[in-house]
Amino acid sequence: MVQQRAITDAIKTLADVENRFHLRRTEDEQFFTEWYEDLPEINDVEQESLDLIRRRYLYHLADGHLTEGTVTLLLGSPLLEKANFYDPPFKMRGEASIEIVLDAEDKEIETLRGRIDILVVQNRFWVTLLESKRTTISVMSAIPQTLAYMMANPQSDKAVFGMVTNGNEIMFVKASRQSTPQYDVSDIFSPVPLRNRLYDVLRILKRIGQAIET
């Protein structure tokens, strides 16, 4: 018998996703160096563009919580554009349907179904955009479901990456299914402080682009 459940119902915590996919957070500091090592530089023009993105975001944020669509327009889409994810060789699919089949010897077959906001290039970079009111504590609360989506990656021989943001916070995640399934996460970056952390975000996006282009 096949049981079908929505990913949002089946995966709510890190324990859920770790148990279902035999996934563990690595303690190897060299596993996810793409968010802090060998980051490309950004020029003055890019910095000015990021300053404008930040000003616009804070201007609209002043009126209260932002919807998912507004976060996409003000922050997500401009950052992906600056990182060249809209240009060759990258391809993007929006609202991609995901199906993950879990078959354990002592359990019935379970199919998890769900949707993700943006899927970028060769199923190797997932972007989850949230309404700001949905993660009032941390984007870390969206990492379990993002990891579940990433586990649907058909290229199991290659590492996959994710970015989760509610606008106020941005976090990156990397997962690998080679040998022992494992993952790790980056620091949390925010456009809110005076120091524009979007500089760091763009450099990381460019570094991930380099990783998934090869």
CSV table of C-alpha atoms in Angstrom, one decimal:
chain,number,residue,atom,x,y,z
A,1,MET,CA,0.0,0.0,0.0
A,2,VAL,CA,1.3,3.5,-0.9
A,3,GLN,CA,0.6,6.3,1.5
A,4,GLN,CA,0.7,9.8,0.1
A,5,ARG,CA,1.4,12.8,2.3
A,6,ALA,CA,2.3,16.5,1.8
A,7,ILE,CA,5.9,17.3,2.6
A,8,THR,CA,4.7,20.1,4.8
A,9,ASP,CA,2.7,17.6,6.9
A,10,ALA,CA,5.4,14.9,7.0
A,11,ILE,CA,8.5,17.0,7.5
A,12,LYS,CA,8.3,19.6,10.3
A,13,THR,CA,11.6,19.3,12.2
A,14,LEU,CA,15.2,18.4,11.6
A,15,ALA,CA,14.6,15.1,13.4
A,16,ASP,CA,11.9,14.3,10.9
A,17,VAL,CA,14.1,14.9,7.8
A,18,GLU,CA,17.1,13.2,9.4
A,19,ASN,CA,15.2,10.1,10.3
A,20,ARG,CA,13.3,9.8,7.0
A,21,PHE,CA,16.4,10.2,4.8
A,22,HIS,CA,19.1,8.8,7.2
A,23,LEU,CA,20.6,12.3,6.9
A,24,ARG,CA,23.0,13.7,9.5
A,25,ARG,CA,24.5,17.1,10.0
A,26,THR,CA,28.2,16.8,9.4
A,27,GLU,CA,30.9,17.9,11.9
A,28,ASP,CA,33.5,18.3,9.1
A,29,GLU,CA,34.2,22.0,8.7
A,30,GLN,CA,35.5,21.4,5.1
A,31,PHE,CA,32.1,20.0,3.9
A,32,PHE,CA,30.5,23.3,3.2
A,33,THR,CA,33.3,25.8,2.4
A,34,GLU,CA,31.3,27.4,-0.4
A,35,TRP,CA,29.8,30.0,1.9
A,36,TYR,CA,33.1,31.3,3.4
A,37,GLU,CA,36.1,30.2,1.2
A,38,ASP,CA,37.3,31.5,-2.2
A,39,LEU,CA,34.4,33.8,-2.6
A,40,PRO,CA,34.4,36.0,-5.7
A,41,GLU,CA,34.8,39.7,-5.3
A,42,ILE,CA,32.1,42.1,-6.2
A,43,ASN,CA,32.7,45.5,-7.8
A,44,ASP,CA,31.5,49.0,-7.0
A,45,VAL,CA,28.6,48.9,-9.4
A,46,GLU,CA,27.4,45.6,-7.8
A,47,GLN,CA,27.7,47.1,-4.4
A,48,GLU,CA,25.7,50.1,-5.4
A,49,SER,CA,23.0,47.8,-6.8
A,50,LEU,CA,22.9,45.8,-3.5
A,51,ASP,CA,22.6,49.1,-1.5
A,52,LEU,CA,19.6,50.0,-3.6
A,53,ILE,CA,18.0,46.5,-3.1
A,54,ARG,CA,18.5,46.9,0.6
A,55,ARG,CA,17.0,50.4,0.7
A,56,ARG,CA,14.0,49.3,-1.2
A,57,TYR,CA,13.5,46.3,1.0
A,58,LEU,CA,13.7,48.3,4.2
A,59,TYR,CA,11.3,50.9,2.8
A,60,HIS,CA,8.6,48.4,2.2
A,61,LEU,CA,9.3,46.4,5.3
A,62,ALA,CA,8.5,49.5,7.4
A,63,ASP,CA,4.8,49.0,6.7
A,64,GLY,CA,4.9,45.5,8.3
A,65,HIS,CA,5.2,41.8,7.2
A,66,LEU,CA,5.9,41.2,3.6
A,67,THR,CA,4.2,38.5,1.5
A,68,GLU,CA,6.1,35.8,-0.3
A,69,GLY,CA,5.5,37.5,-3.6
A,70,THR,CA,6.9,40.8,-2.3
A,71,VAL,CA,10.0,39.1,-0.8
A,72,THR,CA,10.5,37.5,-4.3
A,73,LEU,CA,10.2,40.8,-6.1
A,74,LEU,CA,12.2,43.0,-3.7
A,75,LEU,CA,15.0,40.5,-2.7
A,76,GLY,CA,15.0,37.0,-4.1
A,77,SER,CA,14.7,37.8,-7.8
A,78,PRO,CA,17.2,40.8,-7.9
A,79,LEU,CA,19.8,38.7,-6.0
A,80,LEU,CA,19.5,35.8,-8.4
A,81,GLU,CA,19.7,38.2,-11.3
A,82,LYS,CA,22.9,39.8,-10.0
A,83,ALA,CA,24.4,36.3,-9.5
A,84,ASN,CA,23.6,35.6,-13.2
A,85,PHE,CA,21.3,32.7,-12.5
A,86,TYR,CA,18.9,33.9,-15.2
A,87,ASP,CA,21.6,33.6,-17.9
A,88,PRO,CA,23.2,30.6,-19.7
A,89,PRO,CA,24.2,28.0,-18.8
A,90,PHE,CA,21.6,28.2,-16.0
A,91,LYS,CA,17.9,27.2,-16.4
A,92,MET,CA,15.2,27.9,-13.9
A,93,ARG,CA,11.8,26.3,-13.2
A,94,GLY,CA,9.3,27.9,-10.9
A,95,GLU,CA,6.7,26.1,-8.7
A,96,ALA,CA,8.2,22.7,-9.4
A,97,SER,CA,6.3,19.6,-8.3
A,98,ILE,CA,8.3,17.3,-6.2
A,99,GLU,CA,7.7,13.6,-5.5
A,100,ILE,CA,9.9,11.5,-3.1
A,101,VAL,CA,9.2,7.8,-2.6
A,102,LEU,CA,10.4,6.3,0.7
A,103,ASP,CA,10.5,2.5,0.9
A,104,ALA,CA,11.5,0.9,4.2
A,105,GLU,CA,11.6,-2.8,4.7
A,106,ASP,CA,9.4,-2.7,7.8
A,107,LYS,CA,7.1,0.0,6.7
A,108,GLU,CA,4.6,0.7,3.9
A,109,ILE,CA,5.8,2.7,0.9
A,110,GLU,CA,5.3,6.4,1.5
A,111,THR,CA,5.2,9.1,-1.2
A,112,LEU,CA,5.9,12.7,-0.2
A,113,ARG,CA,4.6,15.4,-2.5
A,114,GLY,CA,5.2,19.1,-2.4
A,115,ARG,CA,6.1,22.2,-4.3
A,116,ILE,CA,9.0,24.6,-4.0
A,117,ASP,CA,9.1,28.2,-5.1
A,118,ILE,CA,12.2,28.3,-7.4
A,119,LEU,CA,14.4,25.5,-8.8
A,120,VAL,CA,17.6,26.6,-10.4
A,121,VAL,CA,19.8,24.7,-12.8
A,122,GLN,CA,20.1,20.9,-13.1
A,123,ASN,CA,18.3,20.3,-9.8
A,124,ARG,CA,21.3,21.4,-7.8
A,125,PHE,CA,20.2,24.7,-6.3
A,126,TRP,CA,16.9,25.2,-4.5
A,127,VAL,CA,15.6,28.6,-3.4
A,128,THR,CA,12.8,28.7,-0.8
A,129,LEU,CA,11.1,32.1,-0.4
A,130,LEU,CA,8.8,32.6,2.6
A,131,GLU,CA,6.4,35.2,3.9
A,132,SER,CA,8.2,37.2,6.6
A,133,LYS,CA,5.4,36.4,9.1
A,134,ARG,CA,5.9,32.7,8.6
A,135,THR,CA,9.4,32.6,10.3
A,136,THR,CA,9.3,35.1,13.1
A,137,ILE,CA,12.2,33.4,14.9
A,138,SER,CA,14.5,32.1,12.2
A,139,VAL,CA,14.8,30.7,8.7
A,140,MET,CA,16.2,27.7,10.4
A,141,SER,CA,12.5,26.6,10.8
A,142,ALA,CA,12.3,26.2,7.0
A,143,ILE,CA,15.5,24.1,6.6
A,144,PRO,CA,13.8,20.7,7.3
A,145,GLN,CA,11.4,21.0,4.4
A,146,THR,CA,14.0,22.5,2.1
A,147,LEU,CA,16.3,19.5,2.8
A,148,ALA,CA,13.4,17.2,2.0
A,149,TYR,CA,13.0,18.9,-1.4
A,150,MET,CA,16.7,18.7,-2.0
A,151,MET,CA,16.7,14.9,-1.3
A,152,ALA,CA,14.5,14.6,-4.4
A,153,ASN,CA,17.6,15.6,-6.5
A,154,PRO,CA,18.0,12.9,-9.2
A,155,GLN,CA,21.8,13.5,-9.5
A,156,SER,CA,22.7,11.7,-6.3
A,157,ASP,CA,26.4,11.7,-7.2
A,158,LYS,CA,26.6,15.5,-6.8
A,159,ALA,CA,26.1,17.9,-3.9
A,160,VAL,CA,23.1,20.1,-3.9
A,161,PHE,CA,22.6,23.6,-2.4
A,162,GLY,CA,19.8,25.6,-1.1
A,163,MET,CA,19.0,29.2,0.0
A,164,VAL,CA,16.1,30.0,2.4
A,165,THR,CA,14.9,33.5,3.0
A,166,ASN,CA,12.0,35.3,4.5
A,167,GLY,CA,13.6,38.6,3.5
A,168,ASN,CA,14.8,39.5,7.0
A,169,GLU,CA,17.1,36.5,7.1
A,170,ILE,CA,19.0,34.5,4.5
A,171,MET,CA,20.6,31.1,5.1
A,172,PHE,CA,22.4,28.6,2.8
A,173,VAL,CA,22.4,24.9,3.1
A,174,LYS,CA,24.4,22.1,1.4
A,175,ALA,CA,23.6,18.4,1.2
A,176,SER,CA,25.2,15.3,-0.2
A,177,ARG,CA,23.9,11.8,-0.7
A,178,GLN,CA,27.3,10.3,-1.5
A,179,SER,CA,28.3,7.5,0.9
A,180,THR,CA,26.8,8.9,4.2
A,181,PRO,CA,24.0,11.4,3.5
A,182,GLN,CA,24.9,14.6,5.3
A,183,TYR,CA,24.3,18.3,5.3
A,184,ASP,CA,25.4,21.6,6.9
A,185,VAL,CA,24.2,25.2,7.0
A,186,SER,CA,25.7,28.6,6.8
A,187,ASP,CA,25.5,31.7,9.0
A,188,ILE,CA,22.4,33.7,8.9
A,189,PHE,CA,22.7,36.9,6.8
A,190,SER,CA,20.3,39.9,7.0
A,191,PRO,CA,19.8,43.1,5.0
A,192,VAL,CA,18.5,44.9,8.1
A,193,PRO,CA,21.8,46.0,9.8
A,194,LEU,CA,23.6,49.0,8.6
A,195,ARG,CA,26.5,46.9,7.2
A,196,ASN,CA,25.0,45.5,4.0
A,197,ARG,CA,25.3,41.7,4.4
A,198,LEU,CA,23.8,41.3,0.9
A,199,TYR,CA,27.4,41.8,-0.3
A,200,ASP,CA,28.2,38.5,1.4
A,201,VAL,CA,25.1,36.9,0.0
A,202,LEU,CA,25.9,37.8,-3.6
A,203,ARG,CA,29.4,36.5,-3.2
A,204,ILE,CA,28.1,33.2,-1.9
A,205,LEU,CA,25.6,33.0,-4.7
A,206,LYS,CA,28.3,33.5,-7.2
A,207,ARG,CA,30.4,30.8,-5.5
A,208,ILE,CA,27.6,28.3,-5.6
A,209,GLY,CA,27.0,29.2,-9.2
A,210,GLN,CA,30.6,28.2,-9.9
A,211,ALA,CA,30.2,24.9,-8.0
A,212,ILE,CA,27.0,23.8,-9.9
A,213,GLU,CA,28.2,25.0,-13.3
A,214,THR,CA,31.0,22.4,-13.4
